[in-house]
GROMACS .gro file of C-alpha atoms in nm:
model
  482
    1MET     CA    1  -0.544  -0.485  -0.294
    2ASP     CA    2  -0.381  -0.071  -0.101
    3ARG     CA    3  -0.558   0.220  -0.199
    4ASN     CA    4  -0.343   0.546  -0.155
    5GLY     CA    5  -0.292   0.850  -0.250
    6LEU     CA    6   0.053   1.025  -0.189
    7CYS     CA    7   0.400   1.010  -0.033
    8ASP     CA    8   0.419   0.830   0.305
    9ASP     CA    9   0.736   0.802   0.513
   10ASN     CA   10   0.594   0.419   0.475
   11GLY     CA   11   0.509   0.515   0.110
   12CYS     CA   12   0.210   0.489   0.135
   13ASN     CA   13  -0.024   0.410  -0.179
   14VAL     CA   14  -0.337   0.446  -0.232
   15PRO     CA   15  -0.601   0.254   0.033
   16CYS     CA   16  -0.524   0.154   0.354
   17SER     CA   17  -0.458  -0.258   0.244
   18PRO     CA   18  -0.620  -0.507   0.108
   19LEU     CA   19  -0.804  -0.580   0.464
   20LYS     CA   20  -1.129  -0.368   0.671
   21GLN     CA   21  -1.019  -0.414   0.975
   22ASN     CA   22  -1.158  -0.423   1.317
   23LYS     CA   23  -1.217  -0.072   1.535
   24LEU     CA   24  -0.900  -0.018   1.324
   25SER     CA   25  -0.985   0.313   1.139
   26VAL     CA   26  -0.874   0.372   0.811
   27ALA     CA   27  -0.741   0.645   0.613
   28THR     CA   28  -0.854   0.863   0.391
   29PRO     CA   29  -0.718   0.746   0.026
   30ARG     CA   30  -0.431   0.981  -0.031
   31LYS     CA   31  -0.370   1.115  -0.372
   32LEU     CA   32  -0.093   1.206  -0.631
   33GLY     CA   33  -0.026   1.546  -0.590
   34PHE     CA   34  -0.082   1.690  -0.919
   35GLU     CA   35  -0.402   1.889  -0.955
   36GLU     CA   36  -0.681   1.616  -1.078
   37ASN     CA   37  -0.883   1.876  -1.357
   38LEU     CA   38  -1.232   1.696  -1.281
   39PRO     CA   39  -1.498   1.858  -1.516
   40THR     CA   40  -1.693   2.019  -1.317
   41SER     CA   41  -1.974   2.082  -1.538
   42ALA     CA   42  -2.046   1.873  -1.844
   43SER     CA   43  -2.343   1.650  -1.778
   44HIS     CA   44  -2.203   1.411  -1.939
   45MET     CA   45  -1.892   1.316  -1.764
   46PRO     CA   46  -1.851   1.036  -1.491
   47LYS     CA   47  -1.968   1.176  -1.182
   48GLN     CA   48  -1.609   1.200  -0.942
   49PRO     CA   49  -1.679   1.259  -0.506
   50SER     CA   50  -1.488   1.582  -0.465
   51SER     CA   51  -1.217   1.347  -0.299
   52CYS     CA   52  -1.063   1.281  -0.560
   53GLN     CA   53  -0.981   1.602  -0.673
   54ARG     CA   54  -0.643   1.734  -0.668
   55PRO     CA   55  -0.397   1.933  -0.535
   56SER     CA   56  -0.190   2.175  -0.712
   57PRO     CA   57   0.163   2.029  -0.747
   58THR     CA   58   0.283   2.371  -0.583
   59MET     CA   59   0.074   2.222  -0.247
   60LYS     CA   60   0.204   1.961  -0.014
   61LEU     CA   61  -0.086   1.721   0.086
   62SER     CA   62  -0.201   1.754   0.390
   63PRO     CA   63  -0.310   1.469   0.657
   64SER     CA   64  -0.632   1.321   0.607
   65ARG     CA   65  -0.713   1.410   0.942
   66GLN     CA   66  -0.530   1.737   1.015
   67GLU     CA   67  -0.496   1.765   1.320
   68MET     CA   68  -0.372   2.119   1.543
   69PRO     CA   69  -0.003   2.205   1.646
   70PRO     CA   70   0.219   2.080   1.910
   71GLN     CA   71   0.176   2.455   2.183
   72SER     CA   72   0.288   2.304   2.531
   73PRO     CA   73   0.372   2.558   2.756
   74VAL     CA   74   0.767   2.525   2.858
   75LEU     CA   75   0.693   2.533   3.296
   76CYS     CA   76   0.975   2.597   3.509
   77ASN     CA   77   0.816   2.385   3.789
   78PRO     CA   78   0.600   2.093   3.711
   79GLU     CA   79   0.577   2.004   4.105
   80LYS     CA   80   0.325   2.260   4.080
   81LYS     CA   81   0.140   2.206   3.872
   82SER     CA   82  -0.212   2.207   3.848
   83PRO     CA   83  -0.458   1.872   3.720
   84VAL     CA   84  -0.602   2.174   3.493
   85THR     CA   85  -0.272   2.216   3.377
   86LEU     CA   86  -0.030   1.889   3.371
   87LEU     CA   87  -0.426   1.747   3.121
   88PHE     CA   88  -0.418   2.075   2.898
   89GLU     CA   89  -0.056   2.060   2.842
   90ASP     CA   90  -0.064   1.620   2.813
   91LYS     CA   91  -0.362   1.698   2.550
   92SER     CA   92  -0.077   1.903   2.380
   93ARG     CA   93   0.186   1.678   2.374
   94PHE     CA   94  -0.041   1.347   2.250
   95GLN     CA   95  -0.199   1.521   1.971
   96SER     CA   96   0.148   1.612   1.870
   97VAL     CA   97   0.248   1.300   1.867
   98LYS     CA   98  -0.089   1.177   1.687
   99GLN     CA   99   0.047   1.457   1.430
  100ALA     CA  100   0.344   1.292   1.353
  101LEU     CA  101   0.202   0.973   1.340
  102HIS     CA  102  -0.061   1.063   1.072
  103ILE     CA  103  -0.029   0.898   0.692
  104ALA     CA  104  -0.051   1.160   0.522
  105ILE     CA  105   0.273   1.210   0.237
  106PRO     CA  106   0.628   1.250   0.413
  107GLU     CA  107   0.829   1.502   0.318
  108ARG     CA  108   1.072   1.177   0.295
  109LEU     CA  109   1.024   0.885   0.256
  110LEU     CA  110   1.287   0.636   0.365
  111SER     CA  111   1.443   0.322   0.296
  112ARG     CA  112   1.280   0.369  -0.102
  113GLU     CA  113   1.625   0.545  -0.232
  114ALA     CA  114   1.666   0.267  -0.471
  115GLU     CA  115   1.253   0.317  -0.591
  116GLN     CA  116   1.288   0.717  -0.617
  117ALA     CA  117   1.591   0.627  -0.850
  118SER     CA  118   1.422   0.425  -1.104
  119ILE     CA  119   1.109   0.670  -1.093
  120ARG     CA  120   1.375   0.955  -1.138
  121SER     CA  121   1.559   0.802  -1.438
  122PHE     CA  122   1.247   0.688  -1.627
  123LEU     CA  123   1.069   1.053  -1.608
  124LYS     CA  124   1.416   1.215  -1.658
  125ASP     CA  125   1.514   0.958  -1.963
  126LYS     CA  126   1.195   0.909  -2.121
  127VAL     CA  127   0.983   1.196  -2.030
  128LEU     CA  128   1.205   1.475  -2.044
  129GLN     CA  129   1.404   1.309  -2.346
  130HIS     CA  130   1.017   1.335  -2.531
  131THR     CA  131   1.034   0.903  -2.602
  132PRO     CA  132   0.738   0.755  -2.505
  133SER     CA  133   0.668   0.417  -2.287
  134SER     CA  134   0.517   0.269  -2.033
  135LEU     CA  135   0.600   0.201  -1.639
  136TYR     CA  136   0.432  -0.028  -1.472
  137ILE     CA  137   0.471   0.003  -1.037
  138SER     CA  138   0.389  -0.254  -0.856
  139GLY     CA  139   0.349  -0.369  -0.470
  140ALA     CA  140   0.151  -0.479  -0.244
  141PRO     CA  141   0.004  -0.135  -0.017
  142GLY     CA  142   0.139   0.054   0.232
  143THR     CA  143   0.503  -0.048   0.020
  144GLY     CA  144   0.546   0.336  -0.135
  145LYS     CA  145   0.453   0.331  -0.418
  146THR     CA  146   0.225   0.602  -0.423
  147ALA     CA  147   0.390   0.757  -0.215
  148CYS     CA  148   0.751   0.754  -0.404
  149LEU     CA  149   0.577   0.846  -0.723
  150SER     CA  150   0.486   1.126  -0.563
  151CYS     CA  151   0.777   1.282  -0.410
  152VAL     CA  152   0.983   1.237  -0.699
  153LEU     CA  153   0.730   1.450  -0.923
  154GLN     CA  154   0.660   1.706  -0.610
  155GLU     CA  155   1.144   1.756  -0.672
  156MET     CA  156   1.081   1.783  -1.087
  157LYS     CA  157   0.819   2.014  -1.040
  158SER     CA  158   1.033   2.274  -1.206
  159ASP     CA  159   1.229   2.020  -1.452
  160LEU     CA  160   0.840   1.886  -1.486
  161ALA     CA  161   0.681   2.227  -1.614
  162SER     CA  162   0.633   2.194  -1.995
  163VAL     CA  163   0.528   1.899  -1.900
  164LYS     CA  164   0.123   1.817  -1.947
  165THR     CA  165   0.042   1.554  -1.634
  166VAL     CA  166  -0.258   1.367  -1.565
  167VAL     CA  167  -0.374   1.161  -1.255
  168VAL     CA  168  -0.604   0.995  -1.187
  169ASN     CA  169  -0.728   0.735  -0.914
  170CYS     CA  170  -0.949   0.448  -1.070
  171MET     CA  171  -1.112   0.362  -0.767
  172SER     CA  172  -1.286   0.668  -0.854
  173LEU     CA  173  -1.436   0.561  -1.177
  174ARG     CA  174  -1.741   0.379  -1.197
  175SER     CA  175  -1.643   0.120  -1.489
  176SER     CA  176  -1.315   0.066  -1.670
  177HIS     CA  177  -1.447   0.233  -1.993
  178ALA     CA  178  -1.550   0.569  -1.776
  179ILE     CA  179  -1.128   0.612  -1.825
  180PHE     CA  180  -1.178   0.676  -2.240
  181PRO     CA  181  -1.402   0.969  -2.131
  182LEU     CA  182  -1.249   1.166  -1.883
  183LEU     CA  183  -0.939   1.158  -2.052
  184ALA     CA  184  -1.060   1.317  -2.282
  185TYR     CA  185  -1.236   1.580  -2.130
  186LYS     CA  186  -0.874   1.637  -1.934
  187LEU     CA  187  -0.747   1.683  -2.337
  188LYS     CA  188  -0.987   1.858  -2.443
  189ALA     CA  189  -1.052   1.609  -2.675
  190THR     CA  190  -1.382   1.562  -2.905
  191GLY     CA  191  -1.451   1.242  -3.096
  192GLY     CA  192  -1.535   1.012  -2.903
  193HIS     CA  193  -1.259   0.716  -2.896
  194SER     CA  194  -1.046   0.782  -3.290
  195GLY     CA  195  -1.054   1.210  -3.090
  196LEU     CA  196  -0.867   1.058  -2.808
  197GLN     CA  197  -0.595   0.926  -3.019
  198LYS     CA  198  -0.533   1.221  -3.269
  199VAL     CA  199  -0.495   1.399  -2.947
  200LEU     CA  200  -0.232   1.183  -2.893
  201THR     CA  201  -0.071   1.108  -3.158
  202THR     CA  202  -0.078   1.540  -3.269
  203PRO     CA  203   0.275   1.770  -3.195
  204GLY     CA  204   0.281   1.921  -2.872
  205PRO     CA  205   0.394   1.887  -2.578
  206THR     CA  206   0.476   1.580  -2.383
  207ILE     CA  207   0.154   1.414  -2.179
  208LEU     CA  208   0.235   1.195  -1.838
  209LEU     CA  209  -0.081   0.958  -1.754
  210ILE     CA  210  -0.029   0.859  -1.453
  211LEU     CA  211  -0.331   0.551  -1.359
  212ASP     CA  212  -0.288   0.546  -1.015
  213GLU     CA  213  -0.496   0.225  -0.922
  214MET     CA  214  -0.441   0.064  -1.267
  215ASP     CA  215  -0.594  -0.268  -1.169
  216GLN     CA  216  -0.931  -0.130  -1.158
  217LEU     CA  217  -0.928  -0.120  -1.541
  218ASP     CA  218  -0.935  -0.487  -1.571
  219SER     CA  219  -1.206  -0.604  -1.801
  220LYS     CA  220  -1.314  -0.922  -1.928
  221ALA     CA  221  -1.162  -0.837  -2.312
  222GLN     CA  222  -0.900  -0.686  -2.182
  223ASP     CA  223  -0.982  -0.415  -2.442
  224VAL     CA  224  -0.891  -0.088  -2.187
  225LEU     CA  225  -0.579  -0.276  -2.043
  226TYR     CA  226  -0.434  -0.320  -2.369
  227THR     CA  227  -0.578  -0.027  -2.555
  228ILE     CA  228  -0.400   0.207  -2.338
  229PHE     CA  229  -0.048  -0.006  -2.297
  230GLU     CA  230   0.005   0.041  -2.681
  231TRP     CA  231  -0.098   0.401  -2.683
  232PRO     CA  232   0.266   0.502  -2.569
  233HIS     CA  233   0.348   0.227  -2.906
  234LEU     CA  234   0.141   0.444  -3.203
  235PRO     CA  235   0.263   0.661  -3.459
  236GLN     CA  236   0.405   0.969  -3.304
  237SER     CA  237   0.325   0.968  -2.976
  238ARG     CA  238   0.392   1.121  -2.745
  239LEU     CA  239   0.253   0.952  -2.439
  240CYS     CA  240   0.460   0.855  -2.179
  241LEU     CA  241   0.221   0.633  -1.930
  242ILE     CA  242   0.275   0.553  -1.539
  243GLY     CA  243   0.042   0.292  -1.413
  244ILE     CA  244   0.054   0.237  -0.984
  245ALA     CA  245  -0.115  -0.140  -0.893
  246ASN     CA  246  -0.140  -0.455  -0.636
  247ALA     CA  247  -0.042  -0.711  -0.899
  248LEU     CA  248   0.325  -0.806  -1.023
  249ASP     CA  249   0.267  -0.993  -1.268
  250LEU     CA  250  -0.033  -0.773  -1.444
  251THR     CA  251   0.113  -0.726  -1.766
  252ASP     CA  252   0.158  -1.078  -1.763
  253ARG     CA  253  -0.115  -1.227  -1.653
  254ILE     CA  254  -0.349  -0.955  -1.805
  255LEU     CA  255  -0.243  -0.901  -2.107
  256PRO     CA  256   0.003  -1.150  -2.231
  257ARG     CA  257  -0.057  -1.061  -2.601
  258LEU     CA  258   0.201  -0.704  -2.528
  259GLN     CA  259   0.466  -1.034  -2.425
  260ALA     CA  260   0.408  -0.987  -2.787
  261GLN     CA  261   0.439  -0.709  -2.904
  262PRO     CA  262   0.843  -0.656  -2.726
  263HIS     CA  263   0.798  -0.305  -2.763
  264CYS     CA  264   0.466  -0.220  -2.560
  265ARG     CA  265   0.584  -0.396  -2.296
  266PRO     CA  266   0.592  -0.142  -1.999
  267LEU     CA  267   0.922  -0.180  -1.801
  268LEU     CA  268   0.861  -0.294  -1.450
  269LEU     CA  269   0.899  -0.142  -1.070
  270HIS     CA  270   0.858  -0.370  -0.791
  271PHE     CA  271   0.826  -0.227  -0.445
  272PRO     CA  272   0.845  -0.524  -0.141
  273PRO     CA  273   0.690  -0.528   0.200
  274TYR     CA  274   0.857  -0.296   0.445
  275SER     CA  275   1.073  -0.519   0.694
  276ARG     CA  276   1.090  -0.485   1.077
  277GLN     CA  277   1.371  -0.290   1.057
  278GLU     CA  278   1.215  -0.059   0.801
  279LEU     CA  279   0.905  -0.055   0.942
  280ALA     CA  280   1.049   0.021   1.268
  281THR     CA  281   1.299   0.360   1.154
  282ILE     CA  282   0.965   0.471   0.967
  283ILE     CA  283   0.804   0.487   1.386
  284GLN     CA  284   1.099   0.588   1.469
  285ASP     CA  285   1.165   0.962   1.221
  286ARG     CA  286   0.831   1.081   1.217
  287LEU     CA  287   0.809   1.020   1.620
  288THR     CA  288   1.179   1.262   1.600
  289LYS     CA  289   1.095   1.492   1.385
  290ALA     CA  290   0.812   1.587   1.614
  291SER     CA  291   1.101   1.533   1.888
  292ALA     CA  292   0.806   1.273   2.090
  293GLU     CA  293   1.099   1.046   2.147
  294GLY     CA  294   0.953   0.986   2.440
  295MET     CA  295   0.631   0.995   2.419
  296LEU     CA  296   0.634   0.601   2.275
  297ASP     CA  297   0.850   0.293   2.468
  298THR     CA  298   1.152   0.160   2.232
  299SER     CA  299   0.947  -0.193   2.291
  300ALA     CA  300   0.628  -0.031   2.138
  301VAL     CA  301   0.747   0.018   1.839
  302GLN     CA  302   0.960  -0.207   1.739
  303PHE     CA  303   0.704  -0.510   1.936
  304CYS     CA  304   0.428  -0.321   1.651
  305ALA     CA  305   0.668  -0.372   1.354
  306ARG     CA  306   0.751  -0.687   1.448
  307LYS     CA  307   0.425  -0.803   1.422
  308VAL     CA  308   0.284  -0.573   1.111
  309SER     CA  309   0.620  -0.737   0.923
  310ALA     CA  310   0.463  -1.026   0.997
  311VAL     CA  311   0.129  -1.017   0.836
  312SER     CA  312   0.204  -0.749   0.605
  313GLY     CA  313   0.510  -0.531   0.541
  314ASP     CA  314   0.217  -0.249   0.549
  315ALA     CA  315   0.375   0.102   0.734
  316ARG     CA  316   0.036   0.288   0.700
  317LYS     CA  317  -0.054  -0.001   0.837
  318ALA     CA  318   0.169   0.080   1.154
  319LEU     CA  319   0.164   0.370   1.165
  320ASP     CA  320  -0.262   0.396   1.189
  321ILE     CA  321  -0.154   0.125   1.471
  322CYS     CA  322   0.076   0.383   1.672
  323ARG     CA  323  -0.176   0.631   1.622
  324ARG     CA  324  -0.498   0.430   1.779
  325ALA     CA  325  -0.256   0.321   2.084
  326VAL     CA  326  -0.117   0.665   2.139
  327GLU     CA  327  -0.552   0.787   2.189
  328VAL     CA  328  -0.616   0.397   2.355
  329ALA     CA  329  -0.357   0.582   2.610
  330GLU     CA  330  -0.463   0.935   2.552
  331ALA     CA  331  -0.754   0.795   2.689
  332ASP     CA  332  -0.638   0.661   3.004
  333GLU     CA  333  -0.458   0.979   3.064
  334ARG     CA  334  -0.717   1.229   3.104
  335GLN     CA  335  -0.912   0.900   3.332
  336LYS     CA  336  -0.637   0.953   3.546
  337ALA     CA  337  -0.619   1.360   3.506
  338SER     CA  338  -0.689   1.465   3.860
  339SER     CA  339  -0.468   1.219   4.011
  340PRO     CA  340  -0.114   1.282   4.165
  341ARG     CA  341   0.151   1.209   3.885
  342SER     CA  342   0.587   1.179   3.994
  343GLU     CA  343   0.836   1.388   3.764
  344ALA     CA  344   1.021   1.188   3.617
  345LYS     CA  345   0.759   0.935   3.447
  346ALA     CA  346   0.829   0.646   3.237
  347SER     CA  347   0.669   0.674   2.846
  348LEU     CA  348   0.308   0.764   2.844
  349VAL     CA  349   0.265   0.512   2.577
  350SER     CA  350   0.399   0.146   2.652
  351LEU     CA  351   0.369  -0.179   2.503
  352PRO     CA  352   0.001  -0.260   2.647
  353HIS     CA  353  -0.163   0.057   2.464
  354VAL     CA  354  -0.005  -0.142   2.140
  355ALA     CA  355  -0.059  -0.500   2.221
  356LYS     CA  356  -0.429  -0.366   2.294
  357VAL     CA  357  -0.429  -0.226   1.989
  358LEU     CA  358  -0.307  -0.541   1.763
  359SER     CA  359  -0.538  -0.764   1.913
  360GLU     CA  360  -0.822  -0.549   1.813
  361VAL     CA  361  -0.733  -0.545   1.472
  362TYR     CA  362  -0.583  -0.876   1.412
  363GLY     CA  363  -0.694  -1.092   1.662
  364ASP     CA  364  -0.583  -1.273   2.004
  365ARG     CA  365  -0.361  -1.450   1.721
  366MET     CA  366  -0.075  -1.180   1.738
  367ALA     CA  367   0.000  -1.212   2.093
  368SER     CA  368   0.093  -1.539   2.003
  369GLN     CA  369   0.390  -1.632   1.783
  370SER     CA  370   0.654  -1.308   1.888
  371SER     CA  371   0.928  -1.490   1.739
  372SER     CA  372   0.758  -1.604   1.407
  373SER     CA  373   0.898  -1.298   1.194
  374GLU     CA  374   1.259  -1.346   1.321
  375GLY     CA  375   1.353  -1.631   1.167
  376GLY     CA  376   1.376  -1.426   0.836
  377SER     CA  377   1.193  -1.207   0.607
  378PHE     CA  378   0.933  -1.457   0.494
  379PRO     CA  379   0.704  -1.344   0.704
  380LEU     CA  380   0.573  -1.740   0.959
  381GLN     CA  381   0.183  -1.694   0.795
  382GLN     CA  382   0.272  -1.657   0.412
  383LYS     CA  383   0.521  -1.944   0.467
  384LEU     CA  384   0.201  -2.162   0.574
  385LEU     CA  385   0.035  -2.073   0.317
  386VAL     CA  386   0.268  -2.187   0.074
  387CYS     CA  387   0.331  -2.523   0.250
  388CYS     CA  388  -0.052  -2.580   0.150
  389LEU     CA  389  -0.002  -2.477  -0.157
  390LEU     CA  390   0.236  -2.690  -0.245
  391LEU     CA  391   0.027  -3.057  -0.054
  392LEU     CA  392  -0.279  -2.977  -0.196
  393ILE     CA  393  -0.100  -3.025  -0.503
  394ARG     CA  394   0.090  -3.279  -0.421
  395ASN     CA  395  -0.244  -3.410  -0.304
  396GLY     CA  396  -0.476  -3.476  -0.608
  397LYS     CA  397  -0.463  -3.377  -1.000
  398LYS     CA  398  -0.504  -3.000  -1.051
  399LYS     CA  399  -0.225  -2.746  -1.062
  400GLU     CA  400  -0.449  -2.418  -0.964
  401ILE     CA  401  -0.656  -2.477  -0.615
  402ASN     CA  402  -1.006  -2.320  -0.517
  403PHE     CA  403  -0.906  -2.038  -0.229
  404GLY     CA  404  -1.212  -2.252  -0.007
  405LYS     CA  405  -1.004  -2.458  -0.010
  406LEU     CA  406  -0.677  -2.360  -0.032
  407HIS     CA  407  -0.794  -2.226   0.312
  408GLU     CA  408  -0.963  -2.459   0.473
  409VAL     CA  409  -0.568  -2.653   0.510
  410TYR     CA  410  -0.423  -2.327   0.616
  411SER     CA  411  -0.718  -2.343   0.916
  412ARG     CA  412  -0.624  -2.702   1.073
  413LEU     CA  413  -0.264  -2.637   1.020
  414CYS     CA  414  -0.220  -2.366   1.196
  415ALA     CA  415  -0.458  -2.558   1.489
  416LYS     CA  416  -0.196  -2.902   1.393
  417ARG     CA  417   0.110  -2.634   1.497
  418LYS     CA  418  -0.103  -2.483   1.787
  419VAL     CA  419  -0.059  -2.119   1.480
  420SER     CA  420  -0.354  -1.885   1.551
  421GLY     CA  421  -0.515  -1.860   1.175
  422VAL     CA  422  -0.647  -1.574   1.018
  423GLY     CA  423  -1.003  -1.512   0.879
  424GLN     CA  424  -1.041  -1.575   0.476
  425GLY     CA  425  -1.051  -1.188   0.474
  426GLU     CA  426  -0.677  -1.170   0.543
  427CYS     CA  427  -0.584  -1.454   0.405
  428LEU     CA  428  -0.663  -1.368   0.064
  429ALA     CA  429  -0.478  -1.049   0.118
  430LEU     CA  430  -0.129  -1.216   0.235
  431CYS     CA  431  -0.249  -1.425  -0.078
  432ALA     CA  432  -0.262  -1.092  -0.255
  433LEU     CA  433   0.089  -1.091  -0.067
  434LEU     CA  434   0.276  -1.347  -0.232
  435GLU     CA  435   0.163  -1.323  -0.544
  436SER     CA  436   0.363  -0.978  -0.518
  437ARG     CA  437   0.664  -1.188  -0.418
  438GLY     CA  438   0.594  -1.314  -0.714
  439ILE     CA  439   0.510  -1.710  -0.545
  440PHE     CA  440   0.083  -1.693  -0.629
  441ALA     CA  441  -0.071  -1.660  -0.893
  442LEU     CA  442  -0.480  -1.522  -0.857
  443LYS     CA  443  -0.745  -1.571  -1.117
  444LYS     CA  444  -1.032  -1.407  -0.977
  445ALA     CA  445  -1.377  -1.489  -0.993
  446LYS     CA  446  -1.686  -1.370  -0.869
  447GLU     CA  447  -1.637  -1.528  -0.506
  448ALA     CA  448  -1.346  -1.458  -0.311
  449ARG     CA  449  -1.373  -1.864  -0.215
  450LEU     CA  450  -1.368  -1.932  -0.591
  451THR     CA  451  -1.072  -1.777  -0.658
  452LYS     CA  452  -0.748  -2.019  -0.803
  453VAL     CA  453  -0.526  -2.024  -0.619
  454PHE     CA  454  -0.184  -2.186  -0.802
  455LEU     CA  455   0.224  -2.148  -0.824
  456LYS     CA  456   0.422  -1.914  -1.060
  457ILE     CA  457   0.748  -2.113  -0.958
  458GLN     CA  458   0.862  -2.451  -0.949
  459GLU     CA  459   0.828  -2.667  -0.665
  460LYS     CA  460   1.165  -2.705  -0.622
  461ASP     CA  461   1.205  -2.322  -0.555
  462VAL     CA  462   0.975  -2.307  -0.305
  463GLU     CA  463   1.230  -2.466  -0.059
  464ASN     CA  464   1.472  -2.166  -0.145
  465ALA     CA  465   1.247  -1.899  -0.173
  466LEU     CA  466   1.101  -1.977   0.194
  467LYS     CA  467   1.454  -1.993   0.262
  468ASP     CA  468   1.332  -2.275   0.600
  469ARG     CA  469   1.381  -2.611   0.501
  470THR     CA  470   1.291  -2.782   0.877
  471LEU     CA  471   0.924  -2.628   0.836
  472LEU     CA  472   0.873  -2.715   0.491
  473GLY     CA  473   1.003  -3.067   0.532
  474SER     CA  474   0.795  -3.150   0.890
  475ILE     CA  475   0.449  -2.937   0.697
  476LEU     CA  476   0.511  -3.199   0.386
  477ALA     CA  477   0.622  -3.504   0.577
  478ALA     CA  478   0.306  -3.507   0.749
  479GLY     CA  479   0.118  -3.474   0.411
  480LEU     CA  480  -0.298  -3.297   0.422
  481PRO     CA  481  -0.407  -3.177   0.815
  482LEU     CA  482  -0.649  -3.365   0.914
   0.00000   0.00000   0.00000
């Protein structure tokens, strides 16, 4: 499941995507915009890479790869430019577009106003009112979870000046139990676990603890997550907790004991995947801010948005694909640098450039089924997975299906329907997206193929969820594909 850092036009959260796509440059995880006072000389503390250190709240996060600012000279006679002049001018233009398409924290987030309002409300009503509480933020990678939180924290920086803010990206921990000595170091607590608990319950300023990639604290007995979620509800506690993870139902599935204690239940905030139109708007907004609207053809932007929304709705992935397309176009222009050019030139980055990158990232299947996401917000690949799980459940006596078996049936169904399927790795990521929608539930195993998959909703509700009676009916009527 995203590991991200903060704030992106696409809202980023944590890594780029649950999958490691071929040939696509994966961005460095983004970080929350608060200083994470990592231990420097304490040898007993778990060591963390320097990349996990956070900038202070007054600093803006920079892109993972710093680009040079655009420096295109304004020349009056383009007809008289030499090939060398043209080459450097285009290079500067390409640089400005690549910088605009970075996946670090943007100046503003689009299509996440409601989510930002919910986070702002939690900080105002709980943290600033010194009311111990917890908030659990869920959503698939690249949907803006960490990004939104980072932007709201930056916006409310002056209001939160009196609050002790501690940020931890749990991906950097060697084990789930390593969180305790790290927090003890940050809060200057001594005496082990009991000393840390004492600090949280003694008088002092409110402590805001932010745990990004919180699902990494999953342990066999769930003692780590149970303990952390119960901290805000200890007598005299001054802790407010914000946890960020991919799983929609982490607190229901992994922490059932919390459900027996209503006062310990965290507030929930879910980030849905970005739609095609939202992705296109995010990309276009980046180009507009860089004054590079003409660099990417509109049809290329729409094509990229449509394909990414059909698979994941990951805004970081969409931006990275466009950036790769710019690099491909730049390489093409470099090869043609010495050839004459006309003044009225079409967009430098066109649909074929984007299609080439999509083919490298997702495979040839993305070149077909271009209308797969036109019928609604539920992508075709995810619909097929839901149908396959239904078929397996109806055909057998078990409600839980091994992921390996599900992928096998899914692959046969795709072949029968003449739809290019996805590999096991990406299929598991699609299952995770369905889990984030509240339709699937997953029980992880050491081997991915042994992961248990089952429906989280009633079979009769599946039709309403898919909103595609024709597809569902035809697949179920045909039975398991041979």
